[in-house]
Structures are given as structure tokens and as C-alpha cells.
């Protein structure tokens, strides 16, 4: 028997191009790989074979689990995988259809709202009540809608050159300057995005009441009603509203004033004031707009003009509330206000809200004392002689809080000042000790709130001080080595040549020694120059470089999903995060397009939304989206985006029966509502092609294809809606069917038993997502017809722009197939079968395409006597193929074949090898292929060399009789997200 050594697996050859993973242990059926030895070598390089074997453990799986010629590693189930699972006694698995799960150990810190952080595992029981910090256009918080636990997995430790560390599984995406990249695709020297502010560890506050109606006994009933209606009375330590009030109170004590009746004034820069205004709105009050006016100032005899920005609130209720919380009614300088009485009973992170807002208003920004040393950040207050004790107490309480969170302060200083006309005054001052580690702790855990300039400066200070510390450590190491080697007799002149450091440093280390730690060298950049060169993004993130990635064993891992469209969150400071294809025919020839490629690609790129995020051909309201999810392409027909023939040439006529919009979460609907009619990103594209080869003339004629004809291939899916459907049900299935999950070798194969409530709901939701995907591609096709009509100045009907076929790639469908049975008629695996009979199965096709042969009742009537059309896209620089369902497909693959070329190379590897602009230039100059994309990085990620040989993939399909070659196409122009 011929075998193939694939490392962990020894495959047995069943016949030409068919290989078996034998059934052993807990496997319910064997695995099968359909590939030539050339393709098998590529498939063996990742986890595809292990994932295929794991799939054979799914209850109810029939005959064998199958990997197509284009198979490559996926999540739980290989992309290019097919499994038929008994629809009565088996399961349905989101992992075998397609979902993303990205994993971190439970000890990973997740940044939460209000300056907190919490270990990921501790979010399990409370995630739905928490908001995680997201790095979108700016830092913001977002509800957490998903928490998953994925069992034990290999974990890797990442460390950056500036000392940030995190552990994650290889598939966890990290934000880089080129977008999200999986950890497995990163290496030393690659860049990633971090946010240096860590915040304070979450602790549940002690529960107590701060204010009751008794504190407002003298207030009119309307004022109390205003506060009560806004959940501000009674006010408790555990109320979320208190957290906003702490920030507002702290800032106002520093940079606010009382105006006329009911007025509170806030002063600052416009972007900072907008943040305060949003918090005022969050507790139910309406702030004014931001006002700006020029004012004349005089300091030490010098006069200058400056623009003052401010806003006000006019609610008597809010003003009275803040006064009861500790805001002085009189002049701050002569008031005896001190720390609010309740503050030290609150959690550290709540106290930090108050103090950081005060620091944002009153503390000086990080600045250089001289060269590489920073000043102590200081905060000061003027008090009258009569109220100085209250002021001193305020600073003593502040120092005590900072000490509690590990931040050292200097002694409180006091200075007599020039007395004003009414009072003798004393200036009090408190500073943060300017030891580097102490400053880093302060800037990264408390810092400045409501002051973006100071926040940016603090981030630069953190990064500078870390860089300075690394340089000092380097010089300490060199000094120690030099001294030891010199003491051992090595000549100093040889040591000078060996170390990259100045000669005087070597001499002092060798001969005279040194006291204390060395200073950075003369060439080390000073702080102000560093600030000039170092970039902090608008969302307060910075770019850093990976220093090392090492395997640290296996750990139980978790993940969360956020509602925000950025789909990322901050973990240890790092920013971490259904498709199908259709072909549109025309009666144009390649000669009609030549010379107009650039015009056409520009027009398509302008007209069809692509890339990450929102934006589609149409914007839908709630009722419209419900129609799309339930009715599929029939909705598009009614709205004028389709014609009857489009439905007749679409799988299932463009609508899945049993689709239930109510089974789709609101979050999934919200994501889909803004994306209907858009390509998305990654390997999704629209490509204008020409037919170069016809292999079966009779079938090609029935498909309406001939050589030199122009066709359009559209490859995209259900965008964020389909992804969300999978992740929503994954969470529910993991929680509801934990017993089944524990029986599977990979938690990413989480499945719901057939007939269970979750299985029925997931199937209904998945069908709705399929309807969405069909409408998505229909709208893109509609817009393509309009573009061609504009470019070629004729009606699209005159160009015979008709749909050839639309087929789904990621799907589980109930279908009837022959399966093996035992002597008592029960479905069994291949090895135990003595007969066969028809059974209803959930046929899971993940990155595979249906391939029904001639005569099958589910093939559209127009093609039933020749077989279902199959569309297999290649890369941008290679051909794509049109196939028809082969006569062996039902017996061999549950009526399936490959869906594309399959990746050979990760996205990061591709970007290390290819330069997007070079790829575009080469395709245009050597093959006359015009490519347009959102970024050069996208082009590099999808370069022709990134994919397997599509010709070989299709050859195997043809040889096995599961998908027969009909025609080959070649790119003319291509747009990508």
C-alpha cells in the first residue's frame, strides 16, 4: 500500500489523488484528502490535517471528513473542508461553517471604561455589564457582547523592544500599521500598535449611600425630581452616574467657576471640553455649545492676547448636586473646601477619576528639566492664611491616594505669595517624584483626564523613559562585563574595539569603576527632541516593534467580542481583534475593453464600496433588513435591483427556506444594515475577466460562454452580519452544550445536537445570513451593470449582462445523500457499513462549493441536463475557472468541490516578500491586468504568489470527476477592499 509521510500523519493512498487518514481511537470516521502529491505537500505544512482528524470526532458524521485540493488551516475545521452529518442524530457546528475565535490567557488585562483594567477570565460572569476600551478613530468604550472559553491551546509570549508583553494563541490578531495580523504571522522586527496607559485594577466599590433626599431638604420639589428622574438621587457609591460626577467635579475644582443662577462654567481646549460635554450628557443634562472669545492677559508686566474656550450648564439641580459633593460655593482661594468626605471610601479607580480630572486641569505637563531628566509634575493651589489647613489636607489626602497606588510624591511645599487686596495668601505645591519608574507608574495608571495635549505628552514621556531605562541597563551590563574582563587581564584597547560605546566609558569602567547607575550617553536623544520625532496617534496609540515571540506552553484561553465597528480591544496595552461567488456574463469581447481598462477599474472602484467597516450600495432601515434576511433576492427583485432571470440562475433561486430574522441578533443586524452591497476586505474582490479557454464546448454553450468573452466575477459574503451570527451562536452553544464540547478534541468545533433549540435557531439564523449574502452580491452586480452602462454608453441589457450562477462557499445545508448503514439500518462510518440508504444530512461546506451533477433536482432548470455551474476563483495574476458538477461528486464528496486556489502564505509573509505597488505595476506591465485597492498592503497580501496553483487544484477536481472543467478565464481588471 502506498503511503505519504506528512509528519504527524501517515496517509494511506486509496487511489490516485485520494488519501486517507485511517480511523483510530475516538475517530467516528476516517479522514480523506483529495490532492496530488504536490498539493499534499503544501496542505501538510499547516494544521489542516490535524483539523481534519479532529472533525471526524463530531457526532453523526458520515462516511468520512473531506479536505479539498485547496485545503488550508482554518478555525477548528480546515478551509476547504466538507462533512456530512446526520440531521436527526448528529450535530450542526458553526466551526464547520466558519467563525473567528482569537484567544488570550485568563490573566490578560483588559482595559475597561473609567480607567480600569480587569483580568480577562474575571469577565466571564459580568462581561455583559462591562464596556471595553476600543481603539477606533479615538479611544472609546464599547459594550462587550461575547465571552468565549476555548480550552487549552498553545500560547506564545510576545515582548516588544520597549518591554510590553502579552501572551496569545497563534491565531489571535494584533493591530499593526498594516491592519490586523495574526500573531502566527508576526515575528521579531515586525511592528504592532500599543496604548501605553494601563489604568488601575478593578475592585468592586464598598456599597454605601453618598446623598439622599435629606441632603436636599431645603430644595424645591422640582429640583429633587430632576435628580431623581436621572437616577442621581439617592446617589450611591456603586452607581455608574457617580463615576461621571467624580470626573466633572475634579475638573471643575481645577478649571471651573460658578456663574449666574444655576450656572457652572468649564474652561479648556475645545476637544477637551467636548469630552466633558459628553459626560454631562451621560448623566442627563444639556450643556451649552463651546464658546470662544479673545481675552487680554497680563503676567509679570507683560500683556498678551489669548483665545479662551468654555461651555456652561444652567441646571440648578446639577449645580446643587456638585456643591453637595464638595464643590465650593465661594471663591476657591478663600473657601475651606478639601477632599470630598466620601472619596477615600471609594475604590482606587474611582478616586483616580476625581484626581486625574483635577490633574488634567491643574498639573503641569511632562517637560524636560535638562536634557534627559524630566521635571516633577506638580500641582498647586493658593489659599488664604485662614483656609491653608484645608488646602494642606487636600494635598495630604491626594498624596495618600497616590501612595496607595504605588506612586511616590515629594513633601508638600508652601510659599508665601504676594497677598491679594483682600487676603494674605499661601501657595501650596505637591509634586510627583521624578524617578523614572515612578513617573511611568503615574503616567500609565492615573495621569491626566480631560486634557488631550497632556495625555499625548504623558505617552511620549512613558515611551521616552522606557527607552532611557533600556539604555541605562545596556550600559550597566557593558560596565560590569568590562570591569570583569579587565580584572581578568584583557587589554582595555581590545575592549574598546569590541563594544559599541565611547572609549571614555570603557576606561572608567575598567580602571576607576563607577558609583551609582550610569547616565545615558551624550548621543542619547534628549526629551524635547524625542517628543518632536515620536508620533502619538489621535487615538493615543503608538507603534512599537516586536522583540521576541516564544512558545510558553499550553493554557486555557478566552476571548471577548465588542460591539464597536473597530472590533478590537486593549489587552495588556496591545490592540488585538460567509462568503460566496457569482459570475456575470456579457456579450462584450476583450477587444471592446482593451484601452479602457483603467477607466473601467476606476469607475468600478468609485461605485462599489470596498474595504473594512461600513458603507454599502444601499442603506437600510430595520424593516428593510428584516425583508432581506427573510426573502433574499426576491426583495432585490421587488426593489428593482434584480430581474427574474437573476433568481432563476442563483443557488436556491436566491432565498433559503426557513430563514428567520428573529434568530439573528440585533448586533448582527446593526452591523449588516450599514454594509449591504459592499465587497469587504481580504480576499474579497470584483474582477473583470476574459474567457481564454473552453474545455467542454457543449456545456460552455449551455452556460453562455465562449472564448474572448468578457465576464465579471464577484467574490464576497455576508460581511459583519454573517460573522456575528456565528460568534453569537458559538457563545450560546458553548454554554448550553458544555458536555458535548468536552468530548471534542478542539473546542472550536463547538456544536449543537440536531433537533435542539439552538441547532434549529442557528440553522434559521445561518439561512438568513445566506439570504443577506446573496442580496449583497446582487446589489454589487446591479451597481456593476450601471457602471458598464456608463462606461460603454449602452444599456446593460444590450450588453446581455446576465447572471451565470451564484453559489455559496461557507454554508451548512440540509441535503439528502446516500450513507453507509449497519445491518440494522443505522448510519455508521465507512468501515462498518454493509449497505447504504438515503439520509438527510447537515452538509457543512467551509470554503468549499456545492457541485451537483446533471439530473439533480436542485440544479436550476436551465442547467439541469448538463450540471450545476461551479465558479473557482484564482489569484489576481492567474486564471479562474468555470466547472460543472461532476458525476462522481455525490458519491465522493457529498456533492462538493474546491472553492479557490487556497493560501500558501500568511498575509504578513506576503507583505514581507511583496510590495503592493510593485505587484500592481508588474501585473499591468507584464499581463495587462489593472488592479485598484484600498491600500498597497491589500495588494501585497493577495499577490499571485500567495496562493496555490489553481490549475492544479482544478485538475484534481476534474480528474476525480467531482467538478469538470468547462472554461478558464483570465483577469482584465480587479478591485479589492
PDB file of C-alpha atoms in Angstrom, residues 602-854:
ATOM      1  CA  UNK A 602     -11.568  53.471 -11.679  1.00  0.00           C
ATOM      2  CA  UNK A 603     -15.316  53.609 -12.271  1.00  0.00           C
ATOM      3  CA  UNK A 604     -15.924  50.273 -10.545  1.00  0.00           C
ATOM      4  CA  UNK A 605     -13.741  51.253  -7.583  1.00  0.00           C
ATOM      5  CA  UNK A 606     -15.596  54.541  -7.232  1.00  0.00           C
ATOM      6  CA  UNK A 607     -19.053  52.952  -7.451  1.00  0.00           C
ATOM      7  CA  UNK A 608     -18.702  49.810  -5.323  1.00  0.00           C
ATOM      8  CA  UNK A 609     -17.906  50.150  -1.605  1.00  0.00           C
ATOM      9  CA  UNK A 610     -14.908  48.098  -0.512  1.00  0.00           C
ATOM     10  CA  UNK A 611     -12.654  47.713   2.491  1.00  0.00           C
ATOM     11  CA  UNK A 612     -13.201  47.340   6.228  1.00  0.00           C
ATOM     12  CA  UNK A 613     -16.079  48.940   8.091  1.00  0.00           C
ATOM     13  CA  UNK A 614     -19.436  50.219   6.944  1.00  0.00           C
ATOM     14  CA  UNK A 615     -20.841  51.667   3.764  1.00  0.00           C
ATOM     15  CA  UNK A 616     -22.869  49.831   1.131  1.00  0.00           C
ATOM     16  CA  UNK A 617     -24.769  50.335  -2.107  1.00  0.00           C
ATOM     17  CA  UNK A 618     -27.955  50.903  -0.099  1.00  0.00           C
ATOM     18  CA  UNK A 619     -28.627  51.972   3.491  1.00  0.00           C
ATOM     19  CA  UNK A 620     -31.451  50.002   5.068  1.00  0.00           C
ATOM     20  CA  UNK A 621     -33.839  50.610   7.916  1.00  0.00           C
ATOM     21  CA  UNK A 622     -34.909  47.899  10.348  1.00  0.00           C
ATOM     22  CA  UNK A 623     -37.923  46.699   8.352  1.00  0.00           C
ATOM     23  CA  UNK A 624     -35.951  46.557   5.098  1.00  0.00           C
ATOM     24  CA  UNK A 625     -33.204  44.486   6.664  1.00  0.00           C
ATOM     25  CA  UNK A 626     -35.783  42.068   8.048  1.00  0.00           C
ATOM     26  CA  UNK A 627     -37.132  41.634   4.498  1.00  0.00           C
ATOM     27  CA  UNK A 628     -33.652  40.999   3.127  1.00  0.00           C
ATOM     28  CA  UNK A 629     -32.935  38.352   5.778  1.00  0.00           C
ATOM     29  CA  UNK A 630     -36.245  36.581   5.181  1.00  0.00           C
ATOM     30  CA  UNK A 631     -36.749  36.934   1.422  1.00  0.00           C
ATOM     31  CA  UNK A 632     -33.256  37.131  -0.063  1.00  0.00           C
ATOM     32  CA  UNK A 633     -33.006  38.108  -3.727  1.00  0.00           C
ATOM     33  CA  UNK A 634     -36.801  38.244  -4.006  1.00  0.00           C
ATOM     34  CA  UNK A 635     -36.527  41.506  -2.045  1.00  0.00           C
ATOM     35  CA  UNK A 636     -33.994  42.810  -4.573  1.00  0.00           C
ATOM     36  CA  UNK A 637     -36.368  41.897  -7.416  1.00  0.00           C
ATOM     37  CA  UNK A 638     -39.222  43.813  -5.821  1.00  0.00           C
ATOM     38  CA  UNK A 639     -36.993  46.857  -5.212  1.00  0.00           C
ATOM     39  CA  UNK A 640     -35.719  46.967  -8.794  1.00  0.00           C
ATOM     40  CA  UNK A 641     -32.195  45.657  -8.095  1.00  0.00           C
ATOM     41  CA  UNK A 642     -32.761  42.315  -9.879  1.00  0.00           C
ATOM     42  CA  UNK A 643     -34.653  40.738 -12.758  1.00  0.00           C
ATOM     43  CA  UNK A 644     -36.476  37.398 -12.806  1.00  0.00           C
ATOM     44  CA  UNK A 645     -33.599  35.673 -14.605  1.00  0.00           C
ATOM     45  CA  UNK A 646     -31.240  36.537 -11.749  1.00  0.00           C
ATOM     46  CA  UNK A 647     -33.283  34.413  -9.365  1.00  0.00           C
ATOM     47  CA  UNK A 648     -33.516  31.547 -11.828  1.00  0.00           C
ATOM     48  CA  UNK A 649     -29.717  31.370 -12.098  1.00  0.00           C
ATOM     49  CA  UNK A 650     -28.911  31.565  -8.360  1.00  0.00           C
ATOM     50  CA  UNK A 651     -28.474  28.660  -5.961  1.00  0.00           C
ATOM     51  CA  UNK A 652     -31.835  28.040  -4.259  1.00  0.00           C
ATOM     52  CA  UNK A 653     -33.217  30.825  -6.509  1.00  0.00           C
ATOM     53  CA  UNK A 654     -31.640  33.313  -4.121  1.00  0.00           C
ATOM     54  CA  UNK A 655     -33.650  32.517  -0.998  1.00  0.00           C
ATOM     55  CA  UNK A 656     -33.124  29.959   1.740  1.00  0.00           C
ATOM     56  CA  UNK A 657     -36.329  28.489   3.134  1.00  0.00           C
ATOM     57  CA  UNK A 658     -36.506  28.504   6.889  1.00  0.00           C
ATOM     58  CA  UNK A 659     -34.607  31.763   7.282  1.00  0.00           C
ATOM     59  CA  UNK A 660     -35.756  33.542  10.439  1.00  0.00           C
ATOM     60  CA  UNK A 661     -34.746  37.191  11.001  1.00  0.00           C
ATOM     61  CA  UNK A 662     -35.793  36.865  14.647  1.00  0.00           C
ATOM     62  CA  UNK A 663     -32.981  34.334  15.145  1.00  0.00           C
ATOM     63  CA  UNK A 664     -30.425  36.984  14.126  1.00  0.00           C
ATOM     64  CA  UNK A 665     -29.204  39.172  16.981  1.00  0.00           C
ATOM     65  CA  UNK A 666     -29.717  42.922  16.964  1.00  0.00           C
ATOM     66  CA  UNK A 667     -25.964  43.362  16.977  1.00  0.00           C
ATOM     67  CA  UNK A 668     -25.614  41.298  13.809  1.00  0.00           C
ATOM     68  CA  UNK A 669     -28.404  43.304  12.183  1.00  0.00           C
ATOM     69  CA  UNK A 670     -26.787  46.585  13.167  1.00  0.00           C
ATOM     70  CA  UNK A 671     -23.528  45.500  11.556  1.00  0.00           C
ATOM     71  CA  UNK A 672     -25.231  44.328   8.381  1.00  0.00           C
ATOM     72  CA  UNK A 673     -27.508  47.324   7.985  1.00  0.00           C
ATOM     73  CA  UNK A 674     -24.569  49.569   7.004  1.00  0.00           C
ATOM     74  CA  UNK A 675     -22.836  47.023   4.760  1.00  0.00           C
ATOM     75  CA  UNK A 676     -25.454  45.824   2.289  1.00  0.00           C
ATOM     76  CA  UNK A 677     -23.844  45.938  -1.142  1.00  0.00           C
ATOM     77  CA  UNK A 678     -20.133  46.044  -0.268  1.00  0.00           C
ATOM     78  CA  UNK A 679     -17.113  43.873  -1.031  1.00  0.00           C
ATOM     79  CA  UNK A 680     -15.367  43.961   2.327  1.00  0.00           C
ATOM     80  CA  UNK A 681     -11.659  43.250   2.507  1.00  0.00           C
ATOM     81  CA  UNK A 682      -9.090  40.447   2.413  1.00  0.00           C
ATOM     82  CA  UNK A 683      -9.548  38.039  -0.492  1.00  0.00           C
ATOM     83  CA  UNK A 684     -12.913  39.506  -1.499  1.00  0.00           C
ATOM     84  CA  UNK A 685     -12.900  41.229  -4.863  1.00  0.00           C
ATOM     85  CA  UNK A 686     -14.654  42.109  -8.085  1.00  0.00           C
ATOM     86  CA  UNK A 687     -12.766  41.090 -11.213  1.00  0.00           C
ATOM     87  CA  UNK A 688     -13.468  41.747 -14.877  1.00  0.00           C
ATOM     88  CA  UNK A 689     -12.212  38.725 -16.835  1.00  0.00           C
ATOM     89  CA  UNK A 690     -11.939  37.362 -20.345  1.00  0.00           C
ATOM     90  CA  UNK A 691     -12.610  33.760 -21.311  1.00  0.00           C
ATOM     91  CA  UNK A 692      -9.326  32.304 -22.554  1.00  0.00           C
ATOM     92  CA  UNK A 693     -10.073  28.577 -22.878  1.00  0.00           C
ATOM     93  CA  UNK A 694     -13.100  26.361 -23.403  1.00  0.00           C
ATOM     94  CA  UNK A 695     -12.719  22.669 -22.473  1.00  0.00           C
ATOM     95  CA  UNK A 696     -16.248  21.325 -22.936  1.00  0.00           C
ATOM     96  CA  UNK A 697     -17.848  23.218 -25.791  1.00  0.00           C
ATOM     97  CA  UNK A 698     -21.342  21.778 -25.328  1.00  0.00           C
ATOM     98  CA  UNK A 699     -21.502  22.684 -21.655  1.00  0.00           C
ATOM     99  CA  UNK A 700     -19.913  26.096 -22.269  1.00  0.00           C
ATOM    100  CA  UNK A 701     -22.586  26.811 -24.870  1.00  0.00           C
ATOM    101  CA  UNK A 702     -25.328  25.979 -22.359  1.00  0.00           C
ATOM    102  CA  UNK A 703     -23.602  28.256 -19.835  1.00  0.00           C
ATOM    103  CA  UNK A 704     -23.419  31.011 -22.450  1.00  0.00           C
ATOM    104  CA  UNK A 705     -19.610  31.145 -22.519  1.00  0.00           C
ATOM    105  CA  UNK A 706     -17.218  31.424 -25.453  1.00  0.00           C
ATOM    106  CA  UNK A 707     -13.598  32.365 -25.961  1.00  0.00           C
ATOM    107  CA  UNK A 708     -12.625  36.049 -25.729  1.00  0.00           C
ATOM    108  CA  UNK A 709     -15.885  36.927 -23.952  1.00  0.00           C
ATOM    109  CA  UNK A 710     -15.878  39.425 -21.063  1.00  0.00           C
ATOM    110  CA  UNK A 711     -17.326  38.213 -17.758  1.00  0.00           C
ATOM    111  CA  UNK A 712     -17.360  39.677 -14.220  1.00  0.00           C
ATOM    112  CA  UNK A 713     -16.620  37.588 -11.131  1.00  0.00           C
ATOM    113  CA  UNK A 714     -17.851  38.837  -7.736  1.00  0.00           C
ATOM    114  CA  UNK A 715     -16.437  37.170  -4.610  1.00  0.00           C
ATOM    115  CA  UNK A 716     -17.760  38.336  -1.224  1.00  0.00           C
ATOM    116  CA  UNK A 717     -20.074  37.240   1.559  1.00  0.00           C
ATOM    117  CA  UNK A 718     -22.400  38.362   4.313  1.00  0.00           C
ATOM    118  CA  UNK A 719     -19.914  40.853   5.800  1.00  0.00           C
ATOM    119  CA  UNK A 720     -20.139  41.570   9.534  1.00  0.00           C
ATOM    120  CA  UNK A 721     -23.663  40.169   9.820  1.00  0.00           C
ATOM    121  CA  UNK A 722     -22.680  36.594   8.979  1.00  0.00           C
ATOM    122  CA  UNK A 723     -19.614  36.736  11.186  1.00  0.00           C
ATOM    123  CA  UNK A 724     -21.723  37.971  14.081  1.00  0.00           C
ATOM    124  CA  UNK A 725     -24.300  35.223  13.619  1.00  0.00           C
ATOM    125  CA  UNK A 726     -21.550  32.625  14.008  1.00  0.00           C
ATOM    126  CA  UNK A 727     -19.962  34.223  17.046  1.00  0.00           C
ATOM    127  CA  UNK A 728     -23.338  34.797  18.737  1.00  0.00           C
ATOM    128  CA  UNK A 729     -24.316  31.149  18.429  1.00  0.00           C
ATOM    129  CA  UNK A 730     -20.860  29.898  19.225  1.00  0.00           C
ATOM    130  CA  UNK A 731     -21.150  31.501  22.677  1.00  0.00           C
ATOM    131  CA  UNK A 732     -24.633  30.130  23.270  1.00  0.00           C
ATOM    132  CA  UNK A 733     -23.685  26.648  22.076  1.00  0.00           C
ATOM    133  CA  UNK A 734     -20.554  26.558  24.229  1.00  0.00           C
ATOM    134  CA  UNK A 735     -22.600  27.427  27.315  1.00  0.00           C
ATOM    135  CA  UNK A 736     -25.592  25.205  26.613  1.00  0.00           C
ATOM    136  CA  UNK A 737     -23.776  22.086  25.388  1.00  0.00           C
ATOM    137  CA  UNK A 738     -20.654  22.016  27.553  1.00  0.00           C
ATOM    138  CA  UNK A 739     -20.901  18.232  27.909  1.00  0.00           C
ATOM    139  CA  UNK A 740     -20.695  17.708  24.168  1.00  0.00           C
ATOM    140  CA  UNK A 741     -17.909  20.253  23.910  1.00  0.00           C
ATOM    141  CA  UNK A 742     -15.782  18.349  26.416  1.00  0.00           C
ATOM    142  CA  UNK A 743     -15.973  15.239  24.198  1.00  0.00           C
ATOM    143  CA  UNK A 744     -14.405  17.024  21.204  1.00  0.00           C
ATOM    144  CA  UNK A 745     -10.630  17.356  20.665  1.00  0.00           C
ATOM    145  CA  UNK A 746     -10.950  21.005  19.659  1.00  0.00           C
ATOM    146  CA  UNK A 747     -13.305  23.465  21.337  1.00  0.00           C
ATOM    147  CA  UNK A 748     -13.538  25.433  18.079  1.00  0.00           C
ATOM    148  CA  UNK A 749     -15.753  22.604  16.779  1.00  0.00           C
ATOM    149  CA  UNK A 750     -18.474  23.576  19.268  1.00  0.00           C
ATOM    150  CA  UNK A 751     -21.719  22.031  18.020  1.00  0.00           C
ATOM    151  CA  UNK A 752     -25.406  21.841  18.889  1.00  0.00           C
ATOM    152  CA  UNK A 753     -27.227  18.481  18.760  1.00  0.00           C
ATOM    153  CA  UNK A 754     -29.626  18.117  15.852  1.00  0.00           C
ATOM    154  CA  UNK A 755     -33.188  18.853  16.917  1.00  0.00           C
ATOM    155  CA  UNK A 756     -32.113  21.011  19.854  1.00  0.00           C
ATOM    156  CA  UNK A 757     -33.455  24.525  20.217  1.00  0.00           C
ATOM    157  CA  UNK A 758     -30.044  26.055  19.491  1.00  0.00           C
ATOM    158  CA  UNK A 759     -29.471  23.878  16.436  1.00  0.00           C
ATOM    159  CA  UNK A 760     -32.794  24.980  14.965  1.00  0.00           C
ATOM    160  CA  UNK A 761     -32.179  28.647  15.810  1.00  0.00           C
ATOM    161  CA  UNK A 762     -28.645  28.630  14.432  1.00  0.00           C
ATOM    162  CA  UNK A 763     -29.793  26.987  11.197  1.00  0.00           C
ATOM    163  CA  UNK A 764     -32.545  29.583  10.801  1.00  0.00           C
ATOM    164  CA  UNK A 765     -30.118  32.440  11.507  1.00  0.00           C
ATOM    165  CA  UNK A 766     -27.498  31.000   9.154  1.00  0.00           C
ATOM    166  CA  UNK A 767     -30.083  30.761   6.375  1.00  0.00           C
ATOM    167  CA  UNK A 768     -30.970  34.408   6.973  1.00  0.00           C
ATOM    168  CA  UNK A 769     -27.264  35.300   6.698  1.00  0.00           C
ATOM    169  CA  UNK A 770     -27.069  33.388   3.410  1.00  0.00           C
ATOM    170  CA  UNK A 771     -30.001  35.436   2.116  1.00  0.00           C
ATOM    171  CA  UNK A 772     -28.122  38.577   3.140  1.00  0.00           C
ATOM    172  CA  UNK A 773     -25.009  37.380   1.264  1.00  0.00           C
ATOM    173  CA  UNK A 774     -26.979  36.735  -1.903  1.00  0.00           C
ATOM    174  CA  UNK A 775     -28.551  40.180  -1.757  1.00  0.00           C
ATOM    175  CA  UNK A 776     -25.128  41.687  -1.044  1.00  0.00           C
ATOM    176  CA  UNK A 777     -23.710  40.182  -4.251  1.00  0.00           C
ATOM    177  CA  UNK A 778     -26.902  41.060  -6.155  1.00  0.00           C
ATOM    178  CA  UNK A 779     -26.543  44.744  -5.245  1.00  0.00           C
ATOM    179  CA  UNK A 780     -22.898  44.741  -6.285  1.00  0.00           C
ATOM    180  CA  UNK A 781     -23.925  43.144  -9.578  1.00  0.00           C
ATOM    181  CA  UNK A 782     -26.632  45.774 -10.019  1.00  0.00           C
ATOM    182  CA  UNK A 783     -24.079  48.543  -9.488  1.00  0.00           C
ATOM    183  CA  UNK A 784     -21.681  46.778 -11.899  1.00  0.00           C
ATOM    184  CA  UNK A 785     -24.361  46.787 -14.582  1.00  0.00           C
ATOM    185  CA  UNK A 786     -24.787  50.544 -14.064  1.00  0.00           C
ATOM    186  CA  UNK A 787     -21.033  51.155 -14.310  1.00  0.00           C
ATOM    187  CA  UNK A 788     -20.731  49.184 -17.547  1.00  0.00           C
ATOM    188  CA  UNK A 789     -23.697  51.102 -18.956  1.00  0.00           C
ATOM    189  CA  UNK A 790     -21.952  54.395 -18.150  1.00  0.00           C
ATOM    190  CA  UNK A 791     -18.512  53.390 -19.417  1.00  0.00           C
ATOM    191  CA  UNK A 792     -19.682  51.740 -22.629  1.00  0.00           C
ATOM    192  CA  UNK A 793     -22.645  54.083 -23.179  1.00  0.00           C
ATOM    193  CA  UNK A 794     -25.267  51.431 -23.729  1.00  0.00           C
ATOM    194  CA  UNK A 795     -27.980  49.708 -21.717  1.00  0.00           C
ATOM    195  CA  UNK A 796     -26.759  46.713 -19.703  1.00  0.00           C
ATOM    196  CA  UNK A 797     -29.465  44.592 -21.342  1.00  0.00           C
ATOM    197  CA  UNK A 798     -27.979  45.376 -24.739  1.00  0.00           C
ATOM    198  CA  UNK A 799     -24.680  44.033 -23.393  1.00  0.00           C
ATOM    199  CA  UNK A 800     -26.518  40.875 -22.243  1.00  0.00           C
ATOM    200  CA  UNK A 801     -25.177  41.249 -18.693  1.00  0.00           C
ATOM    201  CA  UNK A 802     -26.840  38.135 -17.316  1.00  0.00           C
ATOM    202  CA  UNK A 803     -26.072  36.112 -14.229  1.00  0.00           C
ATOM    203  CA  UNK A 804     -24.384  32.806 -14.989  1.00  0.00           C
ATOM    204  CA  UNK A 805     -24.651  31.459 -11.434  1.00  0.00           C
ATOM    205  CA  UNK A 806     -24.262  32.326  -7.755  1.00  0.00           C
ATOM    206  CA  UNK A 807     -23.084  29.665  -5.307  1.00  0.00           C
ATOM    207  CA  UNK A 808     -22.312  29.856  -1.576  1.00  0.00           C
ATOM    208  CA  UNK A 809     -18.898  28.928  -0.141  1.00  0.00           C
ATOM    209  CA  UNK A 810     -19.431  28.792   3.647  1.00  0.00           C
ATOM    210  CA  UNK A 811     -22.652  27.012   4.456  1.00  0.00           C
ATOM    211  CA  UNK A 812     -24.352  24.065   6.162  1.00  0.00           C
ATOM    212  CA  UNK A 813     -27.381  22.789   4.255  1.00  0.00           C
ATOM    213  CA  UNK A 814     -29.885  20.037   4.830  1.00  0.00           C
ATOM    214  CA  UNK A 815     -29.475  17.682   1.877  1.00  0.00           C
ATOM    215  CA  UNK A 816     -30.307  14.059   1.161  1.00  0.00           C
ATOM    216  CA  UNK A 817     -27.378  11.738   0.444  1.00  0.00           C
ATOM    217  CA  UNK A 818     -26.577   8.027   0.416  1.00  0.00           C
ATOM    218  CA  UNK A 819     -24.784   6.979   3.604  1.00  0.00           C
ATOM    219  CA  UNK A 820     -23.486   3.702   4.949  1.00  0.00           C
ATOM    220  CA  UNK A 821     -25.689   1.731   7.361  1.00  0.00           C
ATOM    221  CA  UNK A 822     -25.144  -1.300   9.586  1.00  0.00           C
ATOM    222  CA  UNK A 823     -27.218  -4.489   9.354  1.00  0.00           C
ATOM    223  CA  UNK A 824     -29.943  -2.826  11.419  1.00  0.00           C
ATOM    224  CA  UNK A 825     -30.115   0.210   9.112  1.00  0.00           C
ATOM    225  CA  UNK A 826     -28.332   2.638  11.429  1.00  0.00           C
ATOM    226  CA  UNK A 827     -25.947   5.195   9.881  1.00  0.00           C
ATOM    227  CA  UNK A 828     -22.332   4.171  10.506  1.00  0.00           C
ATOM    228  CA  UNK A 829     -18.875   5.099   9.297  1.00  0.00           C
ATOM    229  CA  UNK A 830     -17.357   3.714   6.126  1.00  0.00           C
ATOM    230  CA  UNK A 831     -15.576   0.812   7.854  1.00  0.00           C
ATOM    231  CA  UNK A 832     -18.737  -0.622   9.458  1.00  0.00           C
ATOM    232  CA  UNK A 833     -21.186  -0.094   6.568  1.00  0.00           C
ATOM    233  CA  UNK A 834     -22.791  -3.128   4.950  1.00  0.00           C
ATOM    234  CA  UNK A 835     -25.339  -1.250   2.866  1.00  0.00           C
ATOM    235  CA  UNK A 836     -26.405   2.309   2.067  1.00  0.00           C
ATOM    236  CA  UNK A 837     -29.574   4.303   2.204  1.00  0.00           C
ATOM    237  CA  UNK A 838     -30.645   7.922   1.752  1.00  0.00           C
ATOM    238  CA  UNK A 839     -30.470  10.102   4.853  1.00  0.00           C
ATOM    239  CA  UNK A 840     -30.951  13.800   5.498  1.00  0.00           C
ATOM    240  CA  UNK A 841     -27.633  15.365   6.452  1.00  0.00           C
ATOM    241  CA  UNK A 842     -26.291  18.724   7.500  1.00  0.00           C
ATOM    242  CA  UNK A 843     -23.658  19.081   4.780  1.00  0.00           C
ATOM    243  CA  UNK A 844     -21.056  21.507   6.140  1.00  0.00           C
ATOM    244  CA  UNK A 845     -19.040  23.216   3.411  1.00  0.00           C
ATOM    245  CA  UNK A 846     -16.392  25.565   4.780  1.00  0.00           C
ATOM    246  CA  UNK A 847     -14.501  27.170   1.937  1.00  0.00           C
ATOM    247  CA  UNK A 848     -15.968  24.562  -0.402  1.00  0.00           C
ATOM    248  CA  UNK A 849     -18.640  24.807  -3.066  1.00  0.00           C
ATOM    249  CA  UNK A 850     -21.637  22.697  -3.960  1.00  0.00           C
ATOM    250  CA  UNK A 851     -21.107  20.662  -7.141  1.00  0.00           C
ATOM    251  CA  UNK A 852     -24.309  18.818  -8.037  1.00  0.00           C
ATOM    252  CA  UNK A 853     -24.180  16.761 -11.262  1.00  0.00           C
ATOM    253  CA  UNK A 854     -26.535  16.694 -14.213  1.00  0.00           C
TER     254      UNK A 854
END
